[in-house]
GROMACS .gro file of C-alpha atoms in nm:
model
  317
    1MET     CA    1  -0.195  -0.511  -2.630
    2ARG     CA    2   0.130  -0.590  -2.512
    3ILE     CA    3   0.216  -0.565  -2.132
    4VAL     CA    4   0.557  -0.522  -2.000
    5VAL     CA    5   0.546  -0.465  -1.575
    6HIS     CA    6   0.921  -0.399  -1.497
    7ALA     CA    7   1.027  -0.519  -1.161
    8PHE     CA    8   1.387  -0.491  -0.898
    9ASP     CA    9   1.509  -0.612  -0.571
   10GLY     CA   10   1.295  -0.438  -0.313
   11ILE     CA   11   1.010  -0.351  -0.527
   12THR     CA   12   0.731  -0.425  -0.294
   13MET     CA   13   0.471  -0.688  -0.401
   14PHE     CA   14   0.200  -0.451  -0.344
   15HIS     CA   15   0.337  -0.207  -0.693
   16LEU     CA   16   0.421  -0.488  -0.881
   17ALA     CA   17   0.061  -0.683  -0.836
   18THR     CA   18  -0.153  -0.388  -0.872
   19PRO     CA   19  -0.054  -0.347  -1.248
   20LEU     CA   20  -0.023  -0.753  -1.346
   21MET     CA   21  -0.431  -0.754  -1.152
   22VAL     CA   22  -0.648  -0.436  -1.266
   23PHE     CA   23  -0.460  -0.545  -1.652
   24GLY     CA   24  -0.475  -0.910  -1.622
   25GLU     CA   25  -0.810  -0.888  -1.505
   26VAL     CA   26  -0.919  -0.773  -1.827
   27GLY     CA   27  -0.817  -1.082  -1.995
   28ARG     CA   28  -0.963  -1.284  -1.713
   29LEU     CA   29  -1.368  -1.147  -1.714
   30GLY     CA   30  -1.340  -1.168  -2.150
   31LEU     CA   31  -1.356  -0.778  -2.232
   32ALA     CA   32  -1.054  -0.779  -2.463
   33ASP     CA   33  -0.780  -1.017  -2.594
   34GLY     CA   34  -0.418  -1.004  -2.484
   35TRP     CA   35  -0.372  -0.819  -2.197
   36ASP     CA   36  -0.125  -0.968  -2.009
   37PRO     CA   37   0.087  -0.869  -1.825
   38VAL     CA   38   0.471  -0.993  -1.881
   39VAL     CA   39   0.722  -0.898  -1.536
   40TRP     CA   40   1.080  -0.809  -1.675
   41THR     CA   41   1.349  -0.705  -1.547
   42GLU     CA   42   1.716  -0.538  -1.649
   43ASP     CA   43   1.891  -0.882  -1.700
   44GLY     CA   44   1.636  -1.127  -1.780
   45ARG     CA   45   1.635  -1.269  -1.400
   46GLY     CA   46   1.433  -1.313  -1.072
   47VAL     CA   47   1.362  -1.052  -0.839
   48ARG     CA   48   1.334  -1.059  -0.464
   49THR     CA   49   1.075  -0.937  -0.318
   50ALA     CA   50   1.094  -0.622  -0.001
   51GLU     CA   51   0.888  -0.872   0.148
   52GLY     CA   52   1.149  -1.142   0.125
   53LEU     CA   53   0.990  -1.393  -0.184
   54ARG     CA   54   1.084  -1.416  -0.519
   55VAL     CA   55   0.935  -1.370  -0.857
   56ASP     CA   56   1.153  -1.620  -1.098
   57ASP     CA   57   0.902  -1.642  -1.412
   58VAL     CA   58   0.999  -1.267  -1.561
   59SER     CA   59   1.153  -1.160  -1.932
   60GLY     CA   60   1.445  -0.914  -2.019
   61PRO     CA   61   1.426  -0.641  -2.179
   62GLU     CA   62   1.393  -0.778  -2.523
   63VAL     CA   63   0.984  -0.753  -2.469
   64VAL     CA   64   1.014  -0.415  -2.400
   65GLU     CA   65   1.091  -0.354  -2.782
   66GLU     CA   66   0.724  -0.523  -2.890
   67ALA     CA   67   0.516  -0.358  -2.635
   68ASP     CA   68   0.230  -0.097  -2.611
   69LEU     CA   69   0.281  -0.083  -2.320
   70VAL     CA   70   0.577   0.016  -2.010
   71VAL     CA   71   0.455   0.003  -1.651
   72LEU     CA   72   0.797   0.096  -1.428
   73PRO     CA   73   0.535   0.002  -1.101
   74SER     CA   74   0.774   0.155  -0.870
   75TRP     CA   75   1.121   0.295  -0.754
   76PRO     CA   76   1.390   0.194  -0.479
   77SER     CA   77   1.230   0.464  -0.191
   78ASP     CA   78   1.605   0.553  -0.217
   79LEU     CA   79   1.544   0.686  -0.526
   80PRO     CA   80   1.894   0.590  -0.738
   81PRO     CA   81   2.022   0.781  -1.022
   82THR     CA   82   1.836   0.538  -1.382
   83ASP     CA   83   2.067   0.388  -1.536
   84ALA     CA   84   2.091   0.514  -1.891
   85ALA     CA   85   2.039   0.166  -2.066
   86LEU     CA   86   1.657   0.193  -1.854
   87THR     CA   87   1.622   0.562  -1.919
   88ASP     CA   88   1.724   0.483  -2.309
   89ARG     CA   89   1.482   0.155  -2.321
   90ILE     CA   90   1.229   0.460  -2.234
   91ARG     CA   91   1.280   0.685  -2.460
   92ALA     CA   92   1.263   0.493  -2.788
   93ALA     CA   93   0.965   0.300  -2.692
   94GLN     CA   94   0.803   0.576  -2.620
   95ALA     CA   95   1.003   0.684  -3.027
   96ARG     CA   96   0.806   0.369  -3.101
   97GLY     CA   97   0.395   0.474  -3.009
   98SER     CA   98   0.438   0.249  -2.673
   99ARG     CA   99   0.216   0.441  -2.393
  100ILE     CA  100   0.512   0.435  -2.088
  101ALA     CA  101   0.329   0.468  -1.726
  102GLY     CA  102   0.458   0.565  -1.387
  103LEU     CA  103   0.333   0.479  -1.055
  104CYS     CA  104   0.397   0.620  -0.781
  105LEU     CA  105   0.740   0.605  -0.768
  106GLY     CA  106   0.784   0.494  -1.094
  107ALA     CA  107   0.704   0.857  -1.191
  108PHE     CA  108   1.146   0.913  -1.119
  109PRO     CA  109   1.356   0.696  -1.388
  110VAL     CA  110   1.038   0.854  -1.656
  111VAL     CA  111   1.156   1.106  -1.535
  112ASP     CA  112   1.506   1.093  -1.558
  113SER     CA  113   1.481   0.921  -1.883
  114GLY     CA  114   1.378   1.286  -1.978
  115ILE     CA  115   1.045   1.258  -2.209
  116LEU     CA  116   0.841   1.442  -1.973
  117ASP     CA  117   1.037   1.711  -2.023
  118GLY     CA  118   0.872   2.087  -2.031
  119ARG     CA  119   0.465   1.870  -1.856
  120ASP     CA  120   0.321   1.796  -1.559
  121VAL     CA  121   0.376   1.543  -1.414
  122VAL     CA  122   0.199   1.395  -1.082
  123THR     CA  123   0.478   1.077  -0.781
  124HIS     CA  124   0.390   1.087  -0.431
  125TRP     CA  125   0.380   1.379  -0.224
  126GLY     CA  126   0.640   1.233  -0.006
  127ALA     CA  127   0.870   1.199  -0.297
  128VAL     CA  128   0.714   1.551  -0.448
  129GLU     CA  129   1.054   1.856  -0.367
  130GLU     CA  130   1.314   1.533  -0.440
  131LEU     CA  131   1.155   1.482  -0.796
  132ALA     CA  132   1.109   1.865  -0.871
  133HIS     CA  133   1.449   1.959  -0.813
  134ARG     CA  134   1.541   1.627  -1.008
  135ARG     CA  135   1.497   1.693  -1.321
  136PRO     CA  136   1.334   2.094  -1.307
  137ASP     CA  137   1.263   2.092  -1.638
  138VAL     CA  138   0.910   1.826  -1.548
  139THR     CA  139   0.656   2.106  -1.363
  140VAL     CA  140   0.618   1.843  -1.031
  141THR     CA  141   0.192   1.825  -0.967
  142PRO     CA  142   0.148   1.720  -0.645
  143ALA     CA  143  -0.174   1.665  -0.546
  144ALA     CA  144  -0.375   1.536  -0.865
  145LEU     CA  145  -0.400   1.098  -0.809
  146TYR     CA  146  -0.248   1.084  -1.192
  147ARG     CA  147  -0.164   1.280  -1.496
  148ASP     CA  148  -0.214   1.122  -1.858
  149HIS     CA  149  -0.037   1.301  -2.162
  150GLY     CA  150  -0.151   0.976  -2.325
  151ASP     CA  151   0.156   0.852  -2.457
  152VAL     CA  152   0.307   0.924  -2.141
  153LEU     CA  153   0.085   0.889  -1.778
  154THR     CA  154   0.294   0.920  -1.412
  155SER     CA  155   0.043   0.828  -1.092
  156ALA     CA  156   0.046   0.920  -0.727
  157GLY     CA  157   0.157   0.695  -0.390
  158THR     CA  158   0.033   0.374  -0.383
  159ALA     CA  159  -0.349   0.346  -0.378
  160SER     CA  160  -0.341   0.608  -0.638
  161ALA     CA  161  -0.200   0.339  -0.900
  162ILE     CA  162  -0.490   0.139  -0.847
  163ASP     CA  163  -0.666   0.466  -1.098
  164ALA     CA  164  -0.429   0.502  -1.292
  165CYS     CA  165  -0.398   0.180  -1.432
  166LEU     CA  166  -0.800   0.154  -1.466
  167SER     CA  167  -0.739   0.530  -1.612
  168ILE     CA  168  -0.623   0.267  -1.958
  169VAL     CA  169  -0.825   0.081  -1.985
  170ARG     CA  170  -1.007   0.319  -1.990
  171SER     CA  171  -0.893   0.490  -2.267
  172HIS     CA  172  -0.916   0.139  -2.474
  173LEU     CA  173  -1.221  -0.082  -2.405
  174GLY     CA  174  -1.373   0.238  -2.223
  175SER     CA  175  -1.582   0.343  -1.924
  176ALA     CA  176  -1.808  -0.007  -1.914
  177ALA     CA  177  -1.497  -0.259  -1.943
  178ALA     CA  178  -1.317  -0.050  -1.687
  179ALA     CA  179  -1.612  -0.048  -1.431
  180THR     CA  180  -1.675  -0.400  -1.503
  181VAL     CA  181  -1.251  -0.446  -1.390
  182ALA     CA  182  -1.316  -0.132  -1.076
  183ARG     CA  183  -1.653  -0.386  -1.033
  184HIS     CA  184  -1.465  -0.718  -1.004
  185LEU     CA  185  -1.139  -0.552  -0.774
  186VAL     CA  186  -1.371  -0.403  -0.539
  187VAL     CA  187  -1.327  -0.129  -0.635
  188ALA     CA  188  -1.449   0.275  -0.742
  189PRO     CA  189  -1.408   0.287  -1.097
  190HIS     CA  190  -1.313   0.647  -1.070
  191ARG     CA  191  -1.265   0.808  -0.756
  192ASP     CA  192  -1.322   1.183  -0.639
  193GLY     CA  193  -1.111   1.396  -0.424
  194ASP     CA  194  -0.723   1.369  -0.509
  195GLN     CA  195  -0.418   1.302  -0.305
  196ALA     CA  196  -0.386   1.667  -0.104
  197GLN     CA  197  -0.674   1.471   0.176
  198TYR     CA  198  -0.385   1.210   0.172
  199VAL     CA  199  -0.126   1.391   0.292
  200ASP     CA  200  -0.023   1.465   0.696
  201ARG     CA  201  -0.008   1.870   0.690
  202PRO     CA  202   0.191   1.908   1.074
  203ILE     CA  203   0.203   2.255   1.253
  204PRO     CA  204   0.416   2.421   1.353
  205GLU     CA  205   0.556   2.434   1.643
  206ALA     CA  206   0.580   2.725   1.838
  207GLY     CA  207   0.960   2.699   1.928
  208GLY     CA  208   1.047   2.771   1.651
  209VAL     CA  209   0.904   3.072   1.495
  210GLY     CA  210   1.042   3.324   1.737
  211ASP     CA  211   0.842   3.591   1.879
  212LEU     CA  212   0.491   3.519   1.588
  213GLY     CA  213   0.503   3.250   1.918
  214PRO     CA  214   0.234   3.351   2.083
  215THR     CA  215   0.032   3.464   1.831
  216ILE     CA  216  -0.001   3.223   1.587
  217ASP     CA  217  -0.075   2.982   1.978
  218TRP     CA  218  -0.372   3.291   2.025
  219ALA     CA  219  -0.478   3.220   1.647
  220LEU     CA  220  -0.502   2.843   1.683
  221ALA     CA  221  -0.740   2.855   1.965
  222HIS     CA  222  -0.907   3.163   1.759
  223LEU     CA  223  -1.010   3.004   1.501
  224ASP     CA  224  -1.375   3.040   1.513
  225ALA     CA  225  -1.283   3.438   1.513
  226HIS     CA  226  -1.278   3.629   1.271
  227LEU     CA  227  -0.903   3.688   1.239
  228SER     CA  228  -0.770   3.905   1.010
  229VAL     CA  229  -0.425   4.060   0.910
  230GLU     CA  230  -0.436   4.300   1.122
  231ASP     CA  231  -0.663   4.108   1.455
  232LEU     CA  232  -0.258   3.900   1.369
  233ALA     CA  233  -0.088   4.226   1.377
  234GLY     CA  234  -0.282   4.398   1.614
  235HIS     CA  235  -0.187   4.099   1.897
  236ALA     CA  236   0.168   4.097   1.831
  237GLY     CA  237   0.208   4.410   1.865
  238MET     CA  238   0.304   4.528   1.509
  239SER     CA  239   0.262   4.672   1.216
  240ARG     CA  240  -0.019   4.556   0.971
  241ARG     CA  241   0.337   4.611   0.730
  242ASN     CA  242   0.607   4.516   0.933
  243PHE     CA  243   0.372   4.184   1.025
  244THR     CA  244   0.319   4.019   0.708
  245ARG     CA  245   0.684   4.024   0.642
  246ARG     CA  246   0.743   3.904   0.958
  247PHE     CA  247   0.532   3.661   0.887
  248THR     CA  248   0.564   3.537   0.547
  249GLU     CA  249   0.921   3.494   0.653
  250VAL     CA  250   0.904   3.278   0.932
  251THR     CA  251   0.585   3.070   0.773
  252GLY     CA  252   0.666   3.025   0.393
  253THR     CA  253   0.309   3.224   0.375
  254THR     CA  254   0.051   3.464   0.367
  255PRO     CA  255  -0.141   3.521   0.719
  256ALA     CA  256  -0.454   3.520   0.478
  257ARG     CA  257  -0.312   3.141   0.308
  258TRP     CA  258  -0.223   3.014   0.707
  259VAL     CA  259  -0.549   3.089   0.849
  260LEU     CA  260  -0.751   2.949   0.595
  261THR     CA  261  -0.487   2.624   0.561
  262ARG     CA  262  -0.523   2.578   0.977
  263ARG     CA  263  -0.897   2.606   0.943
  264LEU     CA  264  -0.923   2.337   0.688
  265ASP     CA  265  -0.672   2.158   0.890
  266GLU     CA  266  -0.909   2.196   1.190
  267ALA     CA  267  -1.224   2.114   0.944
  268ARG     CA  268  -0.981   1.808   0.833
  269ARG     CA  269  -0.998   1.712   1.261
  270LEU     CA  270  -1.313   1.784   1.291
  271LEU     CA  271  -1.477   1.569   1.045
  272GLU     CA  272  -1.289   1.247   1.119
  273THR     CA  273  -1.347   1.295   1.463
  274THR     CA  274  -1.688   1.414   1.600
  275THR     CA  275  -2.046   1.342   1.453
  276SER     CA  276  -2.075   1.746   1.426
  277SER     CA  277  -2.252   1.845   1.159
  278ILE     CA  278  -2.061   2.030   0.878
  279SER     CA  279  -2.275   2.341   0.911
  280HIS     CA  280  -2.081   2.317   1.276
  281ILE     CA  281  -1.789   2.288   1.186
  282ALA     CA  282  -1.747   2.563   0.930
  283ASP     CA  283  -1.897   2.781   1.251
  284ALA     CA  284  -1.647   2.578   1.458
  285CYS     CA  285  -1.351   2.694   1.225
  286GLY     CA  286  -1.473   3.045   1.118
  287PHE     CA  287  -1.675   2.959   0.715
  288SER     CA  288  -1.851   3.295   0.700
  289SER     CA  289  -2.139   3.010   0.535
  290VAL     CA  290  -2.153   2.678   0.510
  291VAL     CA  291  -2.097   2.718   0.095
  292THR     CA  292  -1.787   2.865   0.153
  293PHE     CA  293  -1.665   2.663   0.435
  294ARG     CA  294  -1.723   2.380   0.119
  295GLN     CA  295  -1.616   2.555  -0.201
  296ASN     CA  296  -1.310   2.612   0.039
  297PHE     CA  297  -1.242   2.249   0.070
  298ALA     CA  298  -1.376   2.149  -0.258
  299ALA     CA  299  -1.046   2.361  -0.380
  300ALA     CA  300  -0.800   2.298  -0.095
  301PHE     CA  301  -0.881   1.891  -0.139
  302SER     CA  302  -1.093   1.818  -0.455
  303THR     CA  303  -1.347   1.699  -0.244
  304THR     CA  304  -1.656   1.715  -0.050
  305PRO     CA  305  -1.638   1.745   0.358
  306THR     CA  306  -1.903   1.484   0.364
  307SER     CA  307  -1.741   1.223   0.157
  308TYR     CA  308  -1.398   1.344   0.332
  309ARG     CA  309  -1.615   1.214   0.635
  310ARG     CA  310  -1.722   0.903   0.500
  311ARG     CA  311  -1.337   0.811   0.381
  312PHE     CA  312  -1.191   0.883   0.653
  313ALA     CA  313  -1.428   0.868   0.973
  314PRO     CA  314  -1.407   0.516   1.230
  315SER     CA  315  -1.733   0.349   1.139
  316ARG     CA  316  -1.911   0.390   1.428
  317PRO     CA  317  -2.178   0.113   1.561
   0.00000   0.00000   0.00000
């Protein structure tokens, strides 16, 4: 398994180290031979990382021609267009049968190469809109931790690269090998959930919603109430039709969807900051039952309320 990992000036040590650590561990643990990643740069010269460290033991782009797996672990945070030489290399490698992995912002050069046109792609949630605008021919999936098409894989932000690299180990060497690597790295061999649970979703300021501000403030203070569209329209002194139209213009979503999202946001806050029971949180956030709460929470964040609390709530004595 000939693995080559792309580096550039300003890359962070974490992004560069993740594929080196995961794939290198395969060889160190004796799970397979030849899983020794090689770092390469476009000019064959060393780079300085974002942390100020020099990485000089690198190869040139010629190593890509013999690679079974080409990893692009990141991309500059200002998201510059990809140089034609690199996109040509990516396309040629994929055409030869090499597997391509764009991790985190590394999805950008992979998408720029065109090999994902007509398919879905994942990147860090903070860059989703930019990627969708940059390449309309791809479908950007905002929530998934990674998306594997077999020949091309992309992953979400930062630590999701570990999940993606483990999935590559799993696909080539089996679940037992991936679990062994994960155990030695002290990470989960397969995380539940997706990056939706990590996205910060700020609530709009009342001043930014004009005449609907008081109704939005009222709704936020009464999330445990029924809050039908009729209730909201009545509070705003509008007809249902006019309120729905105006509300959608202001918030970009329907009243029902907005209420559900706010309830889920409040549920996340309570799970993170209180020891209240799941049943109490369901009631406090206006869900008709614990079952309904769990179903909606899992649909939005691909994890259960209990698992979310375990991951995000501060440890208590």
